[in-house]
JSON list of C-alpha atoms in Angstrom, two decimals:
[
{"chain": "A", "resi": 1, "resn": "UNK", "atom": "CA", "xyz": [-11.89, -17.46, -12.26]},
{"chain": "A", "resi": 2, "resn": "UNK", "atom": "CA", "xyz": [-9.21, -15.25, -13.63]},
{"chain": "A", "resi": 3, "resn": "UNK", "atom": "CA", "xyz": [-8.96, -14.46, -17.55]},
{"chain": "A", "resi": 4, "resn": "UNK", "atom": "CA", "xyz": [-5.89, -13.43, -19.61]},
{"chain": "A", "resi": 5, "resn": "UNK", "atom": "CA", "xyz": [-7.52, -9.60, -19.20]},
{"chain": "A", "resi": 6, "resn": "UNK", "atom": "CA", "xyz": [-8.22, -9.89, -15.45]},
{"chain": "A", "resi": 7, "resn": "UNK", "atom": "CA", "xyz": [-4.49, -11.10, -14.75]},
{"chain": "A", "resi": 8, "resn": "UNK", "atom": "CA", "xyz": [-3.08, -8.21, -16.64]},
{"chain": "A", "resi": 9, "resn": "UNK", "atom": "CA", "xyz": [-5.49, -5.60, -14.65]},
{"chain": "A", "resi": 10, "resn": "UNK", "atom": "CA", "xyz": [-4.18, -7.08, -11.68]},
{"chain": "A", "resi": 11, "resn": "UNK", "atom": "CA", "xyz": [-0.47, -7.28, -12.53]},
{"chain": "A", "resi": 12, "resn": "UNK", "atom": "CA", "xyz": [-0.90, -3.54, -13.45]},
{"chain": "A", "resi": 13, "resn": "UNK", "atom": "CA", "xyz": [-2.94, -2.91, -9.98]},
{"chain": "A", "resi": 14, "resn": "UNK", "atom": "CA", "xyz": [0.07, -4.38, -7.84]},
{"chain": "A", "resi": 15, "resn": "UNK", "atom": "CA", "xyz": [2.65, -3.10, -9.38]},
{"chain": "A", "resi": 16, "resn": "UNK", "atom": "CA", "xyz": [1.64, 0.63, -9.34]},
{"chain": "A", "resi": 17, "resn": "UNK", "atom": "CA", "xyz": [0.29, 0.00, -5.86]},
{"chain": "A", "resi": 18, "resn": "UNK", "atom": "CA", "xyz": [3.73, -1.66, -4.88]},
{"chain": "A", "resi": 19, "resn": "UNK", "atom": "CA", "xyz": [5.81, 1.07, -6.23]},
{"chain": "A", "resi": 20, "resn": "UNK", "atom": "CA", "xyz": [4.35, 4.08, -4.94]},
{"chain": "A", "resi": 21, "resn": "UNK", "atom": "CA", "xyz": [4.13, 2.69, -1.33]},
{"chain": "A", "resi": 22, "resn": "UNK", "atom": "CA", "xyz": [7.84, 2.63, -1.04]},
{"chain": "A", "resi": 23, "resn": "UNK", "atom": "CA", "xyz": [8.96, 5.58, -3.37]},
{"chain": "A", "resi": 24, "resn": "UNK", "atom": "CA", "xyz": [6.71, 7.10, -0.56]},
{"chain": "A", "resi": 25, "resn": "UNK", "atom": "CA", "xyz": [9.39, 5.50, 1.97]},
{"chain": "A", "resi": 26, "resn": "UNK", "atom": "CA", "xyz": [12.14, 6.76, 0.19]},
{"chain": "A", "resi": 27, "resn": "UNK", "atom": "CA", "xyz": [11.13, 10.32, -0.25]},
{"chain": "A", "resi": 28, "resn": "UNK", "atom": "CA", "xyz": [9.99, 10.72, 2.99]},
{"chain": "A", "resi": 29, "resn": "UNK", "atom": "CA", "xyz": [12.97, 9.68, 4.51]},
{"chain": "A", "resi": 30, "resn": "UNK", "atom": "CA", "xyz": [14.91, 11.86, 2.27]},
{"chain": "A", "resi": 31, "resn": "UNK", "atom": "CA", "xyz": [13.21, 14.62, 3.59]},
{"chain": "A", "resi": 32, "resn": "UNK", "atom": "CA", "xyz": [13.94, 14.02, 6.77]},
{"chain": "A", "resi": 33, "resn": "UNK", "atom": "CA", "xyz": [17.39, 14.00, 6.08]},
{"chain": "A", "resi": 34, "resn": "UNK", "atom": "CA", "xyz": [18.25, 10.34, 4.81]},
{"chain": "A", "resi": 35, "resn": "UNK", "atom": "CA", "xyz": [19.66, 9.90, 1.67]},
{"chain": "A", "resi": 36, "resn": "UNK", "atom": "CA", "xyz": [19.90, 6.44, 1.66]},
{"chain": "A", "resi": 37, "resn": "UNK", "atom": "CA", "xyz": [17.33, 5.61, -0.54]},
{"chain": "A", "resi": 38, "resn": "UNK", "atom": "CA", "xyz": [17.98, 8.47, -2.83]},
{"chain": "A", "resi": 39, "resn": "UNK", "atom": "CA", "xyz": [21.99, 7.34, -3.10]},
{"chain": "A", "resi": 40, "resn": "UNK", "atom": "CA", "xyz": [20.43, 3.42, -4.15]},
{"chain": "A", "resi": 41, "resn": "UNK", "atom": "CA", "xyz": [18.24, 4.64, -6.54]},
{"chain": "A", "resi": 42, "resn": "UNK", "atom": "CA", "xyz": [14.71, 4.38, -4.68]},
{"chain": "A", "resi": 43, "resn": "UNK", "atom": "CA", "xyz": [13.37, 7.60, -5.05]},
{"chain": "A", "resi": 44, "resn": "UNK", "atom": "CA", "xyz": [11.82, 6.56, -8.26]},
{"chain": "A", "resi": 45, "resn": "UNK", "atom": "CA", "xyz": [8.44, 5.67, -9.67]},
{"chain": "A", "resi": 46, "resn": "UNK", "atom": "CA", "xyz": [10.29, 2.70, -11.76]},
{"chain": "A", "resi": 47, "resn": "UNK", "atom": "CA", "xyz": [8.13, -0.61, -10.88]},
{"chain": "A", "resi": 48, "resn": "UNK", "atom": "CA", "xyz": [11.88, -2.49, -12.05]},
{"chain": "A", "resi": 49, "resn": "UNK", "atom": "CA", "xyz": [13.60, 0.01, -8.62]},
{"chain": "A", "resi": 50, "resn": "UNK", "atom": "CA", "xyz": [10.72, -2.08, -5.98]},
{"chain": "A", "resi": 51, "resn": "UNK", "atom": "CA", "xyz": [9.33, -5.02, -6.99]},
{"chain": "A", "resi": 52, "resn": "UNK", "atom": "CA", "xyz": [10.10, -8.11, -5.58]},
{"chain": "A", "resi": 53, "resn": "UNK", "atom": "CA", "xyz": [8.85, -10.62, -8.23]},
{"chain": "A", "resi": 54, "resn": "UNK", "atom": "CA", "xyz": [8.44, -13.31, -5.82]},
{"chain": "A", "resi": 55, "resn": "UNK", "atom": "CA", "xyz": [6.42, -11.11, -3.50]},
{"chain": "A", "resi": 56, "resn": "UNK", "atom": "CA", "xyz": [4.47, -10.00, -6.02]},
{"chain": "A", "resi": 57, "resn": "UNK", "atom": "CA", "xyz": [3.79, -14.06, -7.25]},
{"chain": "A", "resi": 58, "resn": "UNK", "atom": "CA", "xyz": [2.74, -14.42, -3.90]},
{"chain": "A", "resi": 59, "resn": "UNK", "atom": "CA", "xyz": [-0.03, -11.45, -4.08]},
{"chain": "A", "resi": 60, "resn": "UNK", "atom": "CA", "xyz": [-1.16, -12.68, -7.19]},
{"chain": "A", "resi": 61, "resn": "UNK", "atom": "CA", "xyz": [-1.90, -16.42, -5.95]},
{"chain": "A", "resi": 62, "resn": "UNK", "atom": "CA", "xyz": [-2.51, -15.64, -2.59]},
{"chain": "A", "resi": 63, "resn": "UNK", "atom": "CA", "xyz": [-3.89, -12.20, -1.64]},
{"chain": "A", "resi": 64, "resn": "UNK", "atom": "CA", "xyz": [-0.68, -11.20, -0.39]},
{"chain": "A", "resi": 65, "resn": "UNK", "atom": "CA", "xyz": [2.72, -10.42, -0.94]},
{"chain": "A", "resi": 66, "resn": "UNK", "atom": "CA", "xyz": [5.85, -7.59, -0.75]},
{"chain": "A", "resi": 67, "resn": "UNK", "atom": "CA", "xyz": [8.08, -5.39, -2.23]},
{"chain": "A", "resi": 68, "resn": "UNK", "atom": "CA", "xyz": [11.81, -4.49, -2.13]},
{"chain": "A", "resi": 69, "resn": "UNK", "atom": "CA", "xyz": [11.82, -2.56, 1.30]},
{"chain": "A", "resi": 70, "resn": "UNK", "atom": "CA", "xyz": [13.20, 1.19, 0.75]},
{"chain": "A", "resi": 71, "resn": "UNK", "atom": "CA", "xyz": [16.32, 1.68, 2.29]},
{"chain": "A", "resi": 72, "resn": "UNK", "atom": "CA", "xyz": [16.36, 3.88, 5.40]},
{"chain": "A", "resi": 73, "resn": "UNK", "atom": "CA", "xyz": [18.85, 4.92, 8.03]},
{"chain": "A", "resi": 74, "resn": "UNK", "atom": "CA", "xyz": [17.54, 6.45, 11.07]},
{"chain": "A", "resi": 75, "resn": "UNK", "atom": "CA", "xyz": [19.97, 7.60, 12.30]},
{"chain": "A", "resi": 76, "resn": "UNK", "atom": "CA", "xyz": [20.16, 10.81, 10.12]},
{"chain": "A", "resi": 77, "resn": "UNK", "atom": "CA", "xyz": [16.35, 11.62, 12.02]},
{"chain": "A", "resi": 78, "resn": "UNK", "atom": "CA", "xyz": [16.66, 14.53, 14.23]},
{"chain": "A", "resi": 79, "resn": "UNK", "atom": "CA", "xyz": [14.14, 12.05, 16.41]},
{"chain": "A", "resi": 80, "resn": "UNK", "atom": "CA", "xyz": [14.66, 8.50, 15.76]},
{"chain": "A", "resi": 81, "resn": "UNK", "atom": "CA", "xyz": [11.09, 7.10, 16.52]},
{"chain": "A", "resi": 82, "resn": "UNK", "atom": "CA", "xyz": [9.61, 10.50, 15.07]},
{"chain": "A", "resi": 83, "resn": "UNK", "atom": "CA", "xyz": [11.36, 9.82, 11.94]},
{"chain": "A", "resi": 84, "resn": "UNK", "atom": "CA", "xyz": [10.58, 6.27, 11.83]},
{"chain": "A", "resi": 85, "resn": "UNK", "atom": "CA", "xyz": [6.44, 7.07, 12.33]},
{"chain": "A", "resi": 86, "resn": "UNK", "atom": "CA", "xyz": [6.21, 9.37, 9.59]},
{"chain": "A", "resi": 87, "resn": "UNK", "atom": "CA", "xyz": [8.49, 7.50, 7.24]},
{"chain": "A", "resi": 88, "resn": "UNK", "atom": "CA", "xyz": [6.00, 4.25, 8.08]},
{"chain": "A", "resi": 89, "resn": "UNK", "atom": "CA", "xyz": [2.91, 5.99, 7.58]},
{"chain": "A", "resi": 90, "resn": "UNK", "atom": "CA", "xyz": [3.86, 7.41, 4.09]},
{"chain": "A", "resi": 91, "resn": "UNK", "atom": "CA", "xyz": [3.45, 3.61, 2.31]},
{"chain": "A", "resi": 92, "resn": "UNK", "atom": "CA", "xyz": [-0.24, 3.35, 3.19]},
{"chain": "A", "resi": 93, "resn": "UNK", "atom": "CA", "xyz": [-1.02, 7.25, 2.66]},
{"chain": "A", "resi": 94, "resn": "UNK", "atom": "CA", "xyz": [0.62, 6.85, -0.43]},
{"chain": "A", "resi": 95, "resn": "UNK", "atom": "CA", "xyz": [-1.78, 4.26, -1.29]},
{"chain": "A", "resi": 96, "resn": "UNK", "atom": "CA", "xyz": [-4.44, 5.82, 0.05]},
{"chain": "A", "resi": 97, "resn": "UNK", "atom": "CA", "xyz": [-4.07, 8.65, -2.23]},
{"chain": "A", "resi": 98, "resn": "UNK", "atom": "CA", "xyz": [-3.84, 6.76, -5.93]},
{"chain": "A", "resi": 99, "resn": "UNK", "atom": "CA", "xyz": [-7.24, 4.84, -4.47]},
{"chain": "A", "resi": 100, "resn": "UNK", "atom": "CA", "xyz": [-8.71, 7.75, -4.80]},
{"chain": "A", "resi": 101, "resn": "UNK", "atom": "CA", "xyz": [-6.99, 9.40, -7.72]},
{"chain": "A", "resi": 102, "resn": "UNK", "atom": "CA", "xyz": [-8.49, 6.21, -9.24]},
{"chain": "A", "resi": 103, "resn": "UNK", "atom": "CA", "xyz": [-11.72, 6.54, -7.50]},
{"chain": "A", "resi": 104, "resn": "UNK", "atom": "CA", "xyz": [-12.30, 10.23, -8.77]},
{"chain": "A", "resi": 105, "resn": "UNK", "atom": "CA", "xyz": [-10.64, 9.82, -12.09]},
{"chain": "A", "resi": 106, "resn": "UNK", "atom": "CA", "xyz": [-13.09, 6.82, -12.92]},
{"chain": "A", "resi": 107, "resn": "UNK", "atom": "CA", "xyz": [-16.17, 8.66, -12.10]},
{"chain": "A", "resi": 108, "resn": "UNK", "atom": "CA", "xyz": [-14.84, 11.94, -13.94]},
{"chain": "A", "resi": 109, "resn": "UNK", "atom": "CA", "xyz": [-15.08, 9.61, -16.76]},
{"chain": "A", "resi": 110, "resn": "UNK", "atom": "CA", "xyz": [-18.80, 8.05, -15.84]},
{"chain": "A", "resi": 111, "resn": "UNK", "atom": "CA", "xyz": [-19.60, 12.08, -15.98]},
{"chain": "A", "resi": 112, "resn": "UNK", "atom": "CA", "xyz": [-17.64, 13.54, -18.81]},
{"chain": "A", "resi": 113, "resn": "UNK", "atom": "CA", "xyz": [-16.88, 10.92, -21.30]},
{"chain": "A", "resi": 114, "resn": "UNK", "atom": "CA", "xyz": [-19.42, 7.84, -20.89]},
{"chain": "A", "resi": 115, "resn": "UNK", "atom": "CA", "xyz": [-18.98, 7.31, -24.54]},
{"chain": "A", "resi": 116, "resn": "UNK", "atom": "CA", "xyz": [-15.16, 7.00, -24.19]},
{"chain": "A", "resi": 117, "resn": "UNK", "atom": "CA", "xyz": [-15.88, 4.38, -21.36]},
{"chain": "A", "resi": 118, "resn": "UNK", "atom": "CA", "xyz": [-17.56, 2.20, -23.91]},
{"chain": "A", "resi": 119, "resn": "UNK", "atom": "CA", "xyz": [-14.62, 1.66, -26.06]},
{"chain": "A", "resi": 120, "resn": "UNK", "atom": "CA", "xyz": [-12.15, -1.00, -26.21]},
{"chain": "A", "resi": 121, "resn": "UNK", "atom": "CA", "xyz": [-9.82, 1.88, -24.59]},
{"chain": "A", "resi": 122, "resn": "UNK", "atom": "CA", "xyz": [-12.26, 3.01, -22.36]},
{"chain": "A", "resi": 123, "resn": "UNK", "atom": "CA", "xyz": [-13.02, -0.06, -21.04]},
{"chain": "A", "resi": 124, "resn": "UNK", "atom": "CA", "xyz": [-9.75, -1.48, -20.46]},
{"chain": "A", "resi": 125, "resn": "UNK", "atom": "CA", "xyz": [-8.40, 2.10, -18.45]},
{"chain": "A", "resi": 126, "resn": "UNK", "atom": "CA", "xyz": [-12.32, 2.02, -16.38]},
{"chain": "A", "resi": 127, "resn": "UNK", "atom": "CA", "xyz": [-10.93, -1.59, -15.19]},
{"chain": "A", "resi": 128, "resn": "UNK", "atom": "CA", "xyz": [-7.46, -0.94, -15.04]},
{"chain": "A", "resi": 129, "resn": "UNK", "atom": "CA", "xyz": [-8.50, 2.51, -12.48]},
{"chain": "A", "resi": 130, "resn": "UNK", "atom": "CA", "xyz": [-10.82, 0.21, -10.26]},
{"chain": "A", "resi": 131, "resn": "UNK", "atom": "CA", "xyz": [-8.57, -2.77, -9.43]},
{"chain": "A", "resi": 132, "resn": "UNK", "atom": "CA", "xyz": [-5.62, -0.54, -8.82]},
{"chain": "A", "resi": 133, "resn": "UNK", "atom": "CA", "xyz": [-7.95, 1.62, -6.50]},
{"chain": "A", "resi": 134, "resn": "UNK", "atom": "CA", "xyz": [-9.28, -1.57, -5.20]},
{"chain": "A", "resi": 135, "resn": "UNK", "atom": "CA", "xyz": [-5.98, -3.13, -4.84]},
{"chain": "A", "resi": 136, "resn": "UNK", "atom": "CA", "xyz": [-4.28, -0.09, -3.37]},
{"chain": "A", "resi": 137, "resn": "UNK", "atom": "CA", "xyz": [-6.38, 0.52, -0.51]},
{"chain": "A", "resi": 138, "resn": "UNK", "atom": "CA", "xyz": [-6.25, -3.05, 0.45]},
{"chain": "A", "resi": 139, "resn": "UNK", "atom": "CA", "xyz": [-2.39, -2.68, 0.00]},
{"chain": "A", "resi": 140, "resn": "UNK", "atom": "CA", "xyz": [-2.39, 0.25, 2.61]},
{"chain": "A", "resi": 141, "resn": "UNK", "atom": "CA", "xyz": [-4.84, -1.06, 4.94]},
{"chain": "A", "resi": 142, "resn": "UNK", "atom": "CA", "xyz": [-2.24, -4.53, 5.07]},
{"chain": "A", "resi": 143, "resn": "UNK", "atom": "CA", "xyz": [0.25, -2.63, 5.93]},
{"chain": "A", "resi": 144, "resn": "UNK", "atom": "CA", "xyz": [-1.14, -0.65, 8.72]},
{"chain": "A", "resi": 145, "resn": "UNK", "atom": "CA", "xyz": [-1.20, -3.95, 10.86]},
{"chain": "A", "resi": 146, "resn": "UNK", "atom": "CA", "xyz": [0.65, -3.40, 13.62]},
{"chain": "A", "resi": 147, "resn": "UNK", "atom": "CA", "xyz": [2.93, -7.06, 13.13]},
{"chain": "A", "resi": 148, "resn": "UNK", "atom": "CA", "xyz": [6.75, -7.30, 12.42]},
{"chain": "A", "resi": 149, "resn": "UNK", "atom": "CA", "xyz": [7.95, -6.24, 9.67]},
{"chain": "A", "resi": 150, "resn": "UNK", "atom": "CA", "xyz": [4.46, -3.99, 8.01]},
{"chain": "A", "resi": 151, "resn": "UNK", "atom": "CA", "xyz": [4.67, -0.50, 8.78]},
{"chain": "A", "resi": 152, "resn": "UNK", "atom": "CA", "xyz": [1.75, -0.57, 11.40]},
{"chain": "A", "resi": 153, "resn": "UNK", "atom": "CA", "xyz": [4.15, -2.68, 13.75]},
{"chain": "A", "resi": 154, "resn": "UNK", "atom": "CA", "xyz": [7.24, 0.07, 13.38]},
{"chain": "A", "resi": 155, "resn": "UNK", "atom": "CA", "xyz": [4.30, 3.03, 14.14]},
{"chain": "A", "resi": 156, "resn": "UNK", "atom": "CA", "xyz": [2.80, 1.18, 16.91]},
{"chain": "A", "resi": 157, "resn": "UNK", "atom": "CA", "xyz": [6.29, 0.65, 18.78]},
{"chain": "A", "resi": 158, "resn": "UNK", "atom": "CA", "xyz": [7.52, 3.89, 18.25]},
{"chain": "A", "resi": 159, "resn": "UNK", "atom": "CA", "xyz": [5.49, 5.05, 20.58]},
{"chain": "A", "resi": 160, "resn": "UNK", "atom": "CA", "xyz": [6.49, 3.05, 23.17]},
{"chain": "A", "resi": 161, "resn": "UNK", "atom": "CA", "xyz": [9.15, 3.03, 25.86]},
{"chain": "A", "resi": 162, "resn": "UNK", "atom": "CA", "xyz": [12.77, 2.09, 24.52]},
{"chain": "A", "resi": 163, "resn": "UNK", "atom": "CA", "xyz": [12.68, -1.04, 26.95]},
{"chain": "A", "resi": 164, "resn": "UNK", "atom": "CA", "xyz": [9.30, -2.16, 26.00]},
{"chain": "A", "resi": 165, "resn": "UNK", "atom": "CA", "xyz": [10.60, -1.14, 22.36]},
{"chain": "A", "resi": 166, "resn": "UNK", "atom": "CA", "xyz": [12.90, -3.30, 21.86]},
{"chain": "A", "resi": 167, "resn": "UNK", "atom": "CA", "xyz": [11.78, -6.07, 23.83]},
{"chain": "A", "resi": 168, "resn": "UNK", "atom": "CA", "xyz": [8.84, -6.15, 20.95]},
{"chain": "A", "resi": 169, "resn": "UNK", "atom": "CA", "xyz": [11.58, -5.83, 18.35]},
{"chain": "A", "resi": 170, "resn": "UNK", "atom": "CA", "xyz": [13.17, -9.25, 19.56]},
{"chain": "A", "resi": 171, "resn": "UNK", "atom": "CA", "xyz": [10.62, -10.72, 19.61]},
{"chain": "A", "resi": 172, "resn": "UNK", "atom": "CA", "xyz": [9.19, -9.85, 16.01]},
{"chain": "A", "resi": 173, "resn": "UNK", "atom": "CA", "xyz": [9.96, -13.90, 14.91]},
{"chain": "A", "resi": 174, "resn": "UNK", "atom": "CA", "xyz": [7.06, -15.34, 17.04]},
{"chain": "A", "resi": 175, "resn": "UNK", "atom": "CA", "xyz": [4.82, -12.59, 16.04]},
{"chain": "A", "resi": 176, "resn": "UNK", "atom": "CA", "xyz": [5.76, -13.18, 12.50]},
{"chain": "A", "resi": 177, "resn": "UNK", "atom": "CA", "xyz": [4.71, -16.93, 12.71]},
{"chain": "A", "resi": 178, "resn": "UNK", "atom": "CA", "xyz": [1.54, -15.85, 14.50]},
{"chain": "A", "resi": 179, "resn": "UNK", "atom": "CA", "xyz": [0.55, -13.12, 11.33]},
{"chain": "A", "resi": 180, "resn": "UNK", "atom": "CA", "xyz": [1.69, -16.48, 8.89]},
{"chain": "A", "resi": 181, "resn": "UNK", "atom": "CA", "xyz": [-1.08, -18.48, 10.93]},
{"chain": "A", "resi": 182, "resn": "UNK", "atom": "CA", "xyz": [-3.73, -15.54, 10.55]},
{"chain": "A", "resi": 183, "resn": "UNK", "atom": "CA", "xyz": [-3.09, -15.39, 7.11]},
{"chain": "A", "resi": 184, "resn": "UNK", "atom": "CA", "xyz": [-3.17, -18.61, 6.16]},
{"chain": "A", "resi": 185, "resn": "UNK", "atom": "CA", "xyz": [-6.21, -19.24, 8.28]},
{"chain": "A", "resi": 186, "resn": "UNK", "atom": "CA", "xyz": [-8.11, -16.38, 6.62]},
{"chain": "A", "resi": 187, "resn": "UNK", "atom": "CA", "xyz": [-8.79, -14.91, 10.00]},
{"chain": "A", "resi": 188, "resn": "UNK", "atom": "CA", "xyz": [-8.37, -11.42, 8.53]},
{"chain": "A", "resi": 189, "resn": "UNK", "atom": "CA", "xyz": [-9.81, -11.75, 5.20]},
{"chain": "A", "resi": 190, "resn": "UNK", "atom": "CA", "xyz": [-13.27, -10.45, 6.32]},
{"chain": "A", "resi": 191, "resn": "UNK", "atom": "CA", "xyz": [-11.85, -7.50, 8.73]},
{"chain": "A", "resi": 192, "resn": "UNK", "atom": "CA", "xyz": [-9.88, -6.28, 5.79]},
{"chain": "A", "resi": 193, "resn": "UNK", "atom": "CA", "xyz": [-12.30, -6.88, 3.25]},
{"chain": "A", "resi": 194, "resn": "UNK", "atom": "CA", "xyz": [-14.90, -4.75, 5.84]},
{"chain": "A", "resi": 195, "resn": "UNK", "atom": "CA", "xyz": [-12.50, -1.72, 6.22]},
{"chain": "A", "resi": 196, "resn": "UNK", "atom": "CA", "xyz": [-11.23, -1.97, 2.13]},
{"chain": "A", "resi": 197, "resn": "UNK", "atom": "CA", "xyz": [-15.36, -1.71, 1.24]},
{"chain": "A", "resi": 198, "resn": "UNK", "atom": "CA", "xyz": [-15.58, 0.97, 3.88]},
{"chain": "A", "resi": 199, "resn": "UNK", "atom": "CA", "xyz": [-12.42, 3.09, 2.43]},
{"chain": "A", "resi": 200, "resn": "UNK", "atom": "CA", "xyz": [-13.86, 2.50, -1.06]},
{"chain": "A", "resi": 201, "resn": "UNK", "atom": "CA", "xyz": [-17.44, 4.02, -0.50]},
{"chain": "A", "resi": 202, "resn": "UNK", "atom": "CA", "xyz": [-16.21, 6.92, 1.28]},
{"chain": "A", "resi": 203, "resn": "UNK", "atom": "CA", "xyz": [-13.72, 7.74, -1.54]},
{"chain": "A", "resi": 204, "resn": "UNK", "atom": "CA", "xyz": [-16.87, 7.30, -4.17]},
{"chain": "A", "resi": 205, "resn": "UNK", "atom": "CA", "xyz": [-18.83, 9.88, -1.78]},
{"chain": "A", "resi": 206, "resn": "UNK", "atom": "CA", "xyz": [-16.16, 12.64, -1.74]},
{"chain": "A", "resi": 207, "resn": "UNK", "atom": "CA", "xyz": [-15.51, 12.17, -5.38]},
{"chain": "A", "resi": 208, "resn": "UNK", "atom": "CA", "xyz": [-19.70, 12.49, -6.09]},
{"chain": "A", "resi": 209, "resn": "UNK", "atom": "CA", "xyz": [-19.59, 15.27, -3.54]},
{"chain": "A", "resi": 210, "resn": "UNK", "atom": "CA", "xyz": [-16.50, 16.99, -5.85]},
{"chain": "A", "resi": 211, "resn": "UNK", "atom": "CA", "xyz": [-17.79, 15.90, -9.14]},
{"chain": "A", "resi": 212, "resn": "UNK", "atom": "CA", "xyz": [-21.35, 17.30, -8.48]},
{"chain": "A", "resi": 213, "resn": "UNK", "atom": "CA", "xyz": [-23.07, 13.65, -8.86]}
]
């Protein structure tokens, strides 16, 4: 059952999660040569720029939800499908990445200020760093599924054939109502749960292994 506190931690979780997944998008693509999510404003770390409030409703009730997709035009790639790999797997690096900012930054603090983590303060940024580490792995991991539309489905096709390419593109509806069903069904809740646990304890071990624990 969620308190008042618990809600807030995980408001905070999503939307920092949420935000630098497709800033990632953005400013990946820019580098490659798109400005179209730097001319709309997306290249920004501003929750207000990505969030889709009733995507992020939907992660709060029901394990999972979206945000504003970033803008991008492939067509200013040198290489299409090249483009459109790298731009897909910057989300879920992103996210990857502020896990275990979150990860190391929360045992830094077990080490070098255990007395700060038994304030008020201290206990409120402890919490706030392990559901957004917790949250943001399973964020990246989601997206790596290779279904119409999470980035895992764009990777995946890119490196196939343009025939067989598009002929998965068309038919992204069906596939869409088949995720919907595995959702719902909570076929993947224990797969994802598996490989978020797994992500998790091999961030804590690098961060030890840093750290000196």
């Amino acid at each position: 059952m969620f308190s008042l506190q618990n809600i807030i931690y995980l408001v905070i979780a999503v939307i920092l999660s949420m935000s630098i997944h497709e800033t990632a998008h953005g400013l990946v693509s820019y580098w490659m040569g798109d400005p179209t999510a730097k001319l709309e404003g997306r290249l920004s770390l501003n929750p207000f720029k990505h969030v889709d409030w009733l995507g992020l409703v939907c992660l709060l009730i029901c394990g999972f939800g979206w945000a504003k997709p970033v803008p991008i035009d492939a067509r200013y790639y040198k290489d299409a499908k090249t483009g459109i790999i790298w731009t897909s797997f910057a989300g879920p690096v992103a996210n990857f990445l502020l896990s275990f900012i979150c990860v190391f930054l929360f045992y830094a603090l077990y080490k070098f200020a255990p007395q700060f983590m038994m304030t008020s303060v201290g206990y409120f940024v402890s919490n706030t760093l392990t559901y957004t580490g917790l949250i943001s792995t399973g964020f990246g991991i989601f997206n790596l599924i290779p279904v119409p539309p999470l980035d895992g489905s764009k990777i995946l096709f890119s490196f196939l054939p343009d025939d067989q390419y598009y002929k998965f593109i068309d038919g992204a509806l069906w596939m869409n109502f088949l995720f919907i069903f595995l959702i719902f069904t909570g076929l993947l809740d224990y797969p994802l749960g598996m490989l978020r646990s797994n992500m998790i304890q091999f961030f804590e071990m690098i961060a030890k292994m840093i750290l000196g624990f």
